[in-house]
PDB file of C-alpha atoms in Angstrom:
ATOM      1  CA  MET A   1     100.586  78.738  63.850  1.00 61.00           C
ATOM      2  CA  SER A   2      97.721  78.961  66.347  1.00 70.00           C
ATOM      3  CA  THR A   3      94.695  76.751  65.918  1.00 82.00           C
ATOM      4  CA  PRO A   4      91.479  78.684  65.194  1.00 83.00           C
ATOM      5  CA  PRO A   5      88.691  78.207  67.753  1.00 89.00           C
ATOM      6  CA  PRO A   6      86.035  75.659  66.818  1.00 95.00           C
ATOM      7  CA  PRO A   7      82.703  76.765  65.301  1.00 98.00           C
ATOM      8  CA  LEU A   8      79.950  77.848  67.672  1.00 98.00           C
ATOM      9  CA  GLU A   9      76.797  75.752  67.656  1.00 98.00           C
ATOM     10  CA  PRO A  10      73.554  77.719  67.350  1.00 98.00           C
ATOM     11  CA  LEU A  11      71.698  78.120  70.629  1.00 98.00           C
ATOM     12  CA  ASP A  12      68.377  76.369  70.990  1.00 98.00           C
ATOM     13  CA  GLU A  13      65.861  79.208  70.788  1.00 98.00           C
ATOM     14  CA  SER A  14      62.721  77.108  71.315  1.00 98.00           C
ATOM     15  CA  TRP A  15      61.798  78.806  74.578  1.00 98.00           C
ATOM     16  CA  ASP A  16      59.491  81.588  75.745  1.00 98.00           C
ATOM     17  CA  ARG A  17      60.904  83.172  78.920  1.00 98.00           C
ATOM     18  CA  ALA A  18      64.432  84.145  79.970  1.00 98.00           C
ATOM     19  CA  LEU A  19      65.783  85.779  83.118  1.00 99.00           C
ATOM     20  CA  CYS A  20      69.123  87.568  82.841  1.00 99.00           C
ATOM     21  CA  VAL A  21      70.963  87.688  86.211  1.00 98.00           C
ATOM     22  CA  VAL A  22      74.202  89.652  86.425  1.00 98.00           C
ATOM     23  CA  ALA A  23      76.219  91.515  89.047  1.00 98.00           C
ATOM     24  CA  HIS A  24      76.034  95.093  87.797  1.00 98.00           C
ATOM     25  CA  PRO A  25      74.202  97.522  85.559  1.00 97.00           C
ATOM     26  CA  ASP A  26      76.103  97.477  82.224  1.00 95.00           C
ATOM     27  CA  ASP A  27      77.232  93.831  82.454  1.00 98.00           C
ATOM     28  CA  LEU A  28      74.709  92.659  79.853  1.00 98.00           C
ATOM     29  CA  GLU A  29      75.387  95.601  77.578  1.00 97.00           C
ATOM     30  CA  PHE A  30      79.074  94.708  77.229  1.00 93.00           C
ATOM     31  CA  GLY A  31      78.279  91.875  74.838  1.00 87.00           C
ATOM     32  CA  SER A  32      74.882  90.205  75.063  1.00 96.00           C
ATOM     33  CA  ALA A  33      72.282  92.971  74.758  1.00 98.00           C
ATOM     34  CA  ALA A  34      72.144  92.475  71.006  1.00 98.00           C
ATOM     35  CA  ALA A  35      71.176  88.842  71.629  1.00 98.00           C
ATOM     36  CA  VAL A  36      68.457  90.028  73.982  1.00 98.00           C
ATOM     37  CA  ALA A  37      67.139  92.349  71.269  1.00 98.00           C
ATOM     38  CA  ARG A  38      67.009  89.368  68.890  1.00 98.00           C
ATOM     39  CA  TRP A  39      64.971  87.375  71.399  1.00 98.00           C
ATOM     40  CA  THR A  40      62.510  90.097  72.296  1.00 98.00           C
ATOM     41  CA  GLY A  41      62.100  90.708  68.572  1.00 98.00           C
ATOM     42  CA  GLN A  42      61.027  87.063  68.284  1.00 98.00           C
ATOM     43  CA  GLY A  43      58.295  87.764  70.820  1.00 98.00           C
ATOM     44  CA  LYS A  44      60.062  86.143  73.773  1.00 98.00           C
ATOM     45  CA  THR A  45      59.718  87.580  77.301  1.00 98.00           C
ATOM     46  CA  VAL A  46      62.990  88.627  78.894  1.00 98.00           C
ATOM     47  CA  ALA A  47      63.539  90.224  82.308  1.00 98.00           C
ATOM     48  CA  TYR A  48      66.698  91.596  83.908  1.00 98.00           C
ATOM     49  CA  CYS A  49      67.887  91.073  87.477  1.00 98.00           C
ATOM     50  CA  MET A  50      70.795  93.167  88.763  1.00 98.00           C
ATOM     51  CA  VAL A  51      72.335  91.784  91.937  1.00 98.00           C
ATOM     52  CA  THR A  52      73.837  95.191  92.800  1.00 98.00           C
ATOM     53  CA  SER A  53      73.094  98.692  91.608  1.00 98.00           C
ATOM     54  CA  GLY A  54      76.710  99.391  90.674  1.00 97.00           C
ATOM     55  CA  GLU A  55      76.973 102.009  93.387  1.00 97.00           C
ATOM     56  CA  ALA A  56      80.702 101.529  93.814  1.00 96.00           C
ATOM     57  CA  GLY A  57      81.440 101.852  90.102  1.00 94.00           C
ATOM     58  CA  ILE A  58      82.087 105.571  89.655  1.00 94.00           C
ATOM     59  CA  ASP A  59      85.024 106.971  91.596  1.00 93.00           C
ATOM     60  CA  GLY A  60      83.950 110.580  91.379  1.00 92.00           C
ATOM     61  CA  MET A  61      80.329 109.959  92.461  1.00 95.00           C
ATOM     62  CA  ALA A  62      79.101 109.068  95.945  1.00 97.00           C
ATOM     63  CA  PRO A  63      77.497 105.618  96.159  1.00 97.00           C
ATOM     64  CA  ALA A  64      73.973 106.912  96.869  1.00 97.00           C
ATOM     65  CA  GLU A  65      74.025 109.127  93.785  1.00 97.00           C
ATOM     66  CA  SER A  66      75.733 106.470  91.674  1.00 97.00           C
ATOM     67  CA  ARG A  67      73.008 104.025  92.632  1.00 97.00           C
ATOM     68  CA  ARG A  68      70.300 106.411  91.466  1.00 98.00           C
ATOM     69  CA  VAL A  69      72.090 107.209  88.186  1.00 97.00           C
ATOM     70  CA  ARG A  70      73.047 103.686  87.335  1.00 97.00           C
ATOM     71  CA  GLU A  71      69.641 102.195  88.079  1.00 98.00           C
ATOM     72  CA  ALA A  72      68.032 104.810  85.809  1.00 98.00           C
ATOM     73  CA  GLU A  73      70.556 104.116  83.037  1.00 98.00           C
ATOM     74  CA  GLN A  74      69.955 100.381  83.297  1.00 98.00           C
ATOM     75  CA  VAL A  75      66.179 100.741  83.022  1.00 98.00           C
ATOM     76  CA  ALA A  76      66.614 102.941  79.943  1.00 98.00           C
ATOM     77  CA  SER A  77      69.167 100.578  78.465  1.00 98.00           C
ATOM     78  CA  ALA A  78      66.898  97.583  78.962  1.00 98.00           C
ATOM     79  CA  ALA A  79      64.007  99.379  77.238  1.00 98.00           C
ATOM     80  CA  VAL A  80      66.186  99.870  74.144  1.00 98.00           C
ATOM     81  CA  VAL A  81      66.292  96.087  73.616  1.00 98.00           C
ATOM     82  CA  GLY A  82      62.671  95.449  74.544  1.00 98.00           C
ATOM     83  CA  VAL A  83      63.027  94.477  78.225  1.00 98.00           C
ATOM     84  CA  PRO A  84      60.349  96.148  80.385  1.00 98.00           C
ATOM     85  CA  GLU A  85      61.235  94.589  83.764  1.00 97.00           C
ATOM     86  CA  VAL A  86      64.438  95.290  85.682  1.00 98.00           C
ATOM     87  CA  THR A  87      64.830  94.157  89.284  1.00 98.00           C
ATOM     88  CA  PHE A  88      67.592  95.377  91.588  1.00 98.00           C
ATOM     89  CA  LEU A  89      68.376  93.073  94.498  1.00 98.00           C
ATOM     90  CA  GLY A  90      70.373  95.730  96.358  1.00 98.00           C
ATOM     91  CA  LEU A  91      73.308  93.592  97.444  1.00 98.00           C
ATOM     92  CA  PRO A  92      76.571  95.514  98.016  1.00 98.00           C
ATOM     93  CA  ASP A  93      78.575  96.342  94.916  1.00 98.00           C
ATOM     94  CA  GLY A  94      82.200  95.202  94.755  1.00 97.00           C
ATOM     95  CA  VAL A  95      82.163  92.953  97.795  1.00 98.00           C
ATOM     96  CA  LEU A  96      79.747  90.172  96.774  1.00 98.00           C
ATOM     97  CA  GLU A  97      80.500  86.784  98.216  1.00 98.00           C
ATOM     98  CA  TYR A  98      79.388  83.437  96.910  1.00 98.00           C
ATOM     99  CA  GLY A  99      77.196  81.780  99.525  1.00 98.00           C
ATOM    100  CA  LEU A 100      73.724  81.176 100.841  1.00 98.00           C
ATOM    101  CA  THR A 101      72.654  84.824 100.923  1.00 98.00           C
ATOM    102  CA  LEU A 102      73.409  85.246  97.222  1.00 98.00           C
ATOM    103  CA  ARG A 103      71.948  81.906  96.254  1.00 98.00           C
ATOM    104  CA  ALA A 104      68.731  82.590  98.117  1.00 98.00           C
ATOM    105  CA  ALA A 105      68.251  86.021  96.559  1.00 98.00           C
ATOM    106  CA  ILE A 106      68.713  84.647  93.047  1.00 99.00           C
ATOM    107  CA  ALA A 107      66.578  81.527  93.712  1.00 98.00           C
ATOM    108  CA  HIS A 108      63.737  83.800  94.820  1.00 98.00           C
ATOM    109  CA  GLU A 109      63.856  85.666  91.491  1.00 98.00           C
ATOM    110  CA  VAL A 110      63.922  82.404  89.558  1.00 98.00           C
ATOM    111  CA  ARG A 111      60.881  81.170  91.467  1.00 98.00           C
ATOM    112  CA  ARG A 112      59.096  84.437  90.911  1.00 98.00           C
ATOM    113  CA  PHE A 113      59.767  84.814  87.199  1.00 98.00           C
ATOM    114  CA  ARG A 114      59.719  81.085  86.260  1.00 98.00           C
ATOM    115  CA  PRO A 115      62.032  81.238  83.228  1.00 98.00           C
ATOM    116  CA  ASP A 116      62.923  78.559  80.717  1.00 98.00           C
ATOM    117  CA  ILE A 117      66.461  79.918  80.265  1.00 98.00           C
ATOM    118  CA  VAL A 118      68.682  81.898  82.679  1.00 98.00           C
ATOM    119  CA  VAL A 119      71.423  84.103  81.237  1.00 98.00           C
ATOM    120  CA  THR A 120      74.392  85.280  83.259  1.00 98.00           C
ATOM    121  CA  GLY A 121      77.868  86.561  82.502  1.00 98.00           C
ATOM    122  CA  ASN A 122      81.248  84.862  82.242  1.00 98.00           C
ATOM    123  CA  PHE A 123      82.277  83.531  85.627  1.00 98.00           C
ATOM    124  CA  ARG A 124      85.494  81.833  84.633  1.00 97.00           C
ATOM    125  CA  GLU A 125      88.635  83.169  86.331  1.00 97.00           C
ATOM    126  CA  THR A 126      89.770  85.013  83.215  1.00 96.00           C
ATOM    127  CA  TRP A 127      88.400  86.266  79.897  1.00 94.00           C
ATOM    128  CA  GLY A 128      90.536  83.707  78.032  1.00 92.00           C
ATOM    129  CA  GLY A 129      93.930  85.324  78.481  1.00 91.00           C
ATOM    130  CA  ARG A 130      95.747  86.868  81.417  1.00 93.00           C
ATOM    131  CA  SER A 131      93.068  89.446  82.132  1.00 93.00           C
ATOM    132  CA  LEU A 132      91.413  88.384  85.381  1.00 96.00           C
ATOM    133  CA  ASN A 133      87.661  88.425  85.733  1.00 97.00           C
ATOM    134  CA  GLN A 134      86.113  90.661  88.395  1.00 97.00           C
ATOM    135  CA  ALA A 135      85.210  89.024  91.742  1.00 98.00           C
ATOM    136  CA  ASP A 136      81.523  90.021  91.638  1.00 98.00           C
ATOM    137  CA  HIS A 137      81.125  88.372  88.209  1.00 98.00           C
ATOM    138  CA  VAL A 138      82.613  85.114  89.454  1.00 98.00           C
ATOM    139  CA  ALA A 139      80.504  85.060  92.615  1.00 98.00           C
ATOM    140  CA  VAL A 140      77.238  85.796  90.785  1.00 98.00           C
ATOM    141  CA  GLY A 141      77.762  83.292  87.988  1.00 98.00           C
ATOM    142  CA  ARG A 142      78.592  80.516  90.415  1.00 98.00           C
ATOM    143  CA  ALA A 143      75.605  81.404  92.514  1.00 98.00           C
ATOM    144  CA  VAL A 144      73.308  81.463  89.459  1.00 98.00           C
ATOM    145  CA  VAL A 145      73.942  77.883  88.445  1.00 98.00           C
ATOM    146  CA  ASP A 146      73.396  76.720  92.014  1.00 98.00           C
ATOM    147  CA  ALA A 147      70.368  78.947  92.659  1.00 98.00           C
ATOM    148  CA  VAL A 148      68.638  77.620  89.545  1.00 98.00           C
ATOM    149  CA  ARG A 149      68.831  74.121  91.068  1.00 98.00           C
ATOM    150  CA  ASP A 150      67.873  75.480  94.499  1.00 98.00           C
ATOM    151  CA  ALA A 151      64.752  77.064  93.022  1.00 98.00           C
ATOM    152  CA  GLY A 152      63.336  73.705  92.050  1.00 98.00           C
ATOM    153  CA  ASN A 153      63.727  72.124  95.499  1.00 98.00           C
ATOM    154  CA  ARG A 154      60.922  73.085  97.881  1.00 98.00           C
ATOM    155  CA  TRP A 155      63.021  72.125 100.909  1.00 98.00           C
ATOM    156  CA  ILE A 156      65.795  74.627 100.057  1.00 98.00           C
ATOM    157  CA  PHE A 157      64.956  78.223 101.067  1.00 98.00           C
ATOM    158  CA  ALA A 158      61.518  76.918 102.008  1.00 98.00           C
ATOM    159  CA  ASP A 159      60.765  80.160 103.848  1.00 98.00           C
ATOM    160  CA  GLN A 160      60.347  81.803 100.434  1.00 98.00           C
ATOM    161  CA  LEU A 161      57.284  79.684  99.602  1.00 98.00           C
ATOM    162  CA  VAL A 162      54.597  82.024 100.839  1.00 97.00           C
ATOM    163  CA  ASP A 163      51.854  84.091  99.147  1.00 97.00           C
ATOM    164  CA  GLY A 164      51.569  81.647  96.280  1.00 97.00           C
ATOM    165  CA  LEU A 165      55.281  81.424  95.446  1.00 98.00           C
ATOM    166  CA  GLU A 166      56.150  77.866  94.428  1.00 98.00           C
ATOM    167  CA  PRO A 167      59.347  75.969  93.520  1.00 98.00           C
ATOM    168  CA  TRP A 168      60.411  76.278  89.910  1.00 98.00           C
ATOM    169  CA  GLY A 169      62.421  73.505  88.268  1.00 97.00           C
ATOM    170  CA  GLY A 170      61.663  74.484  84.696  1.00 98.00           C
ATOM    171  CA  VAL A 171      64.983  76.126  83.804  1.00 98.00           C
ATOM    172  CA  ARG A 172      66.418  74.086  80.968  1.00 98.00           C
ATOM    173  CA  GLU A 173      69.831  75.721  80.679  1.00 98.00           C
ATOM    174  CA  VAL A 174      72.005  78.502  82.062  1.00 98.00           C
ATOM    175  CA  TRP A 175      73.883  80.495  79.459  1.00 98.00           C
ATOM    176  CA  ALA A 176      77.069  82.364  80.435  1.00 98.00           C
ATOM    177  CA  ALA A 177      77.704  85.143  77.963  1.00 98.00           C
ATOM    178  CA  GLY A 178      81.243  85.887  76.817  1.00 97.00           C
ATOM    179  CA  SER A 179      82.847  82.874  78.484  1.00 98.00           C
ATOM    180  CA  PRO A 180      86.209  81.818  77.125  1.00 97.00           C
ATOM    181  CA  GLU A 181      84.746  78.291  77.192  1.00 97.00           C
ATOM    182  CA  SER A 182      81.856  79.235  74.900  1.00 98.00           C
ATOM    183  CA  THR A 183      80.593  76.494  72.657  1.00 98.00           C
ATOM    184  CA  HIS A 184      77.372  78.103  71.401  1.00 98.00           C
ATOM    185  CA  GLY A 185      76.361  81.359  69.802  1.00 98.00           C
ATOM    186  CA  VAL A 186      73.558  83.420  68.342  1.00 98.00           C
ATOM    187  CA  ASP A 187      73.564  85.559  65.209  1.00 98.00           C
ATOM    188  CA  THR A 188      73.214  89.223  66.285  1.00 98.00           C
ATOM    189  CA  THR A 189      73.842  90.835  62.923  1.00 98.00           C
ATOM    190  CA  ALA A 190      70.323  92.219  62.591  1.00 98.00           C
ATOM    191  CA  THR A 191      70.183  93.530  66.177  1.00 98.00           C
ATOM    192  CA  PHE A 192      73.759  94.701  66.606  1.00 98.00           C
ATOM    193  CA  ASP A 193      72.798  98.372  66.399  1.00 98.00           C
ATOM    194  CA  ALA A 194      70.291  97.938  69.233  1.00 98.00           C
ATOM    195  CA  GLY A 195      73.057  96.391  71.329  1.00 98.00           C
ATOM    196  CA  VAL A 196      75.265  99.394  70.670  1.00 98.00           C
ATOM    197  CA  ALA A 197      72.467 101.801  71.619  1.00 98.00           C
ATOM    198  CA  SER A 198      71.862  99.844  74.806  1.00 98.00           C
ATOM    199  CA  LEU A 199      75.511 100.241  75.846  1.00 97.00           C
ATOM    200  CA  GLU A 200      75.459 103.914  74.912  1.00 96.00           C
ATOM    201  CA  ALA A 201      72.600 104.397  77.403  1.00 97.00           C
ATOM    202  CA  HIS A 202      75.193 103.919  80.194  1.00 96.00           C
ATOM    203  CA  ARG A 203      76.807 107.268  79.384  1.00 91.00           C
ATOM    204  CA  ALA A 204      77.293 108.501  82.962  1.00 90.00           C
ATOM    205  CA  TYR A 205      79.041 105.273  83.877  1.00 92.00           C
ATOM    206  CA  ILE A 206      81.294 105.333  80.789  1.00 91.00           C
ATOM    207  CA  ASP A 207      82.149 108.991  81.416  1.00 89.00           C
ATOM    208  CA  GLY A 208      82.749 108.239  85.090  1.00 88.00           C
ATOM    209  CA  LEU A 209      85.366 105.670  84.146  1.00 85.00           C
ATOM    210  CA  GLY A 210      87.270 108.382  82.296  1.00 84.00           C
ATOM    211  CA  TRP A 211      87.026 106.581  78.970  1.00 80.00           C
ATOM    212  CA  GLU A 212      86.864 109.782  76.937  1.00 77.00           C
ATOM    213  CA  HIS A 213      87.833 108.062  73.715  1.00 85.00           C
ATOM    214  CA  PHE A 214      85.727 104.946  74.284  1.00 91.00           C
ATOM    215  CA  ASP A 215      83.641 104.026  71.246  1.00 94.00           C
ATOM    216  CA  PRO A 216      80.834 101.589  72.165  1.00 94.00           C
ATOM    217  CA  ARG A 217      80.378 100.456  68.575  1.00 96.00           C
ATOM    218  CA  GLU A 218      84.073  99.783  67.999  1.00 96.00           C
ATOM    219  CA  PHE A 219      84.368  97.947  71.326  1.00 94.00           C
ATOM    220  CA  LEU A 220      81.408  95.690  70.699  1.00 97.00           C
ATOM    221  CA  GLU A 221      82.363  95.024  67.071  1.00 97.00           C
ATOM    222  CA  GLY A 222      85.635  93.419  68.169  1.00 95.00           C
ATOM    223  CA  PHE A 223      83.925  90.726  70.169  1.00 96.00           C
ATOM    224  CA  ALA A 224      80.910  90.353  67.869  1.00 98.00           C
ATOM    225  CA  ARG A 225      83.064  89.877  64.752  1.00 98.00           C
ATOM    226  CA  ALA A 226      85.231  87.259  66.478  1.00 97.00           C
ATOM    227  CA  ALA A 227      82.142  85.298  67.538  1.00 98.00           C
ATOM    228  CA  GLY A 228      80.567  85.841  64.127  1.00 98.00           C
ATOM    229  CA  GLN A 229      83.528  84.239  62.375  1.00 98.00           C
ATOM    230  CA  ARG A 230      82.849  81.112  64.392  1.00 98.00           C
ATOM    231  CA  MET A 231      79.238  81.048  63.076  1.00 98.00           C
ATOM    232  CA  ALA A 232      79.956  82.265  59.519  1.00 98.00           C
ATOM    233  CA  VAL A 233      77.937  85.452  60.109  1.00 98.00           C
ATOM    234  CA  PRO A 234      78.996  89.134  60.443  1.00 98.00           C
ATOM    235  CA  PHE A 235      78.178  89.485  64.152  1.00 98.00           C
ATOM    236  CA  ALA A 236      77.358  86.998  66.929  1.00 98.00           C
ATOM    237  CA  ALA A 237      77.265  86.638  70.706  1.00 98.00           C
ATOM    238  CA  SER A 238      78.917  83.631  72.346  1.00 98.00           C
ATOM    239  CA  PHE A 239      77.732  81.603  75.328  1.00 98.00           C
ATOM    240  CA  GLU A 240      78.858  78.708  77.523  1.00 98.00           C
ATOM    241  CA  VAL A 241      75.875  76.411  78.043  1.00 98.00           C
ATOM    242  CA  PHE A 242      75.182  74.628  81.329  1.00 98.00           C
ATOM    243  CA  PRO A 243      72.356  72.069  81.048  1.00 97.00           C
ATOM    244  CA  MET A 244      70.248  71.911  84.194  1.00 95.00           C
ATOM    245  CA  GLY A 245      68.811  68.450  83.573  1.00 79.00           C
ATOM    246  CA  PHE A 246      70.023  65.554  85.710  1.00 66.00           C
ATOM    247  CA  GLY A 247      72.919  63.745  84.134  1.00 57.00           C
ATOM    248  CA  ASP A 248      73.323  66.130  81.155  1.00 55.00           C
TER     249      ASP A 248
END
């Protein structure tokens, strides 16, 4: 008999500003948009940062057109859950590499937005089984945790510190959504429908994948119910928490 996963601890929600940094449009909608809707409903300020525009994500659509369509869908999707600001860094989709270029781009956004919490996606090698994670997700997540620390050091990427931009060391934690190593969660029961609507806003992308029978609600329910069981609630979103304080 398999051992059930341990309960998820509630996330600390005593913060005001969060920056969500992921590789592609749709990454947040496949699991954590309902949590974002909860936070914006609490009056918190949340912004999105897309490292790429997902231009390589639709086989039957040229990258330039895919970029236009997917950026528009992401802006609309973010609005559904109360996020008014979406930044696209314009790095190349599908071939991201962990390194200084990626760290610098993310550190700049952290310094500009000055968040308390940074949210990213799962960057473990798998999703908890044999299904491998995608290379862009791994590269971005690794870069996020390093860029958050970079952002607080004025001697790293010092060329960014012009026109009033200053170091920012105020990020308390990085939260990786959907990690198989998740230890924390947030109740999304009341905002689950908003999360579904946010994913449904990516219709061109979903259709472009050929998922003609894909049901966003059914898909999201599977993960949300599993996480919810670990919090004794109907629906939840799970996160792996990385403290950014020294020695934590």
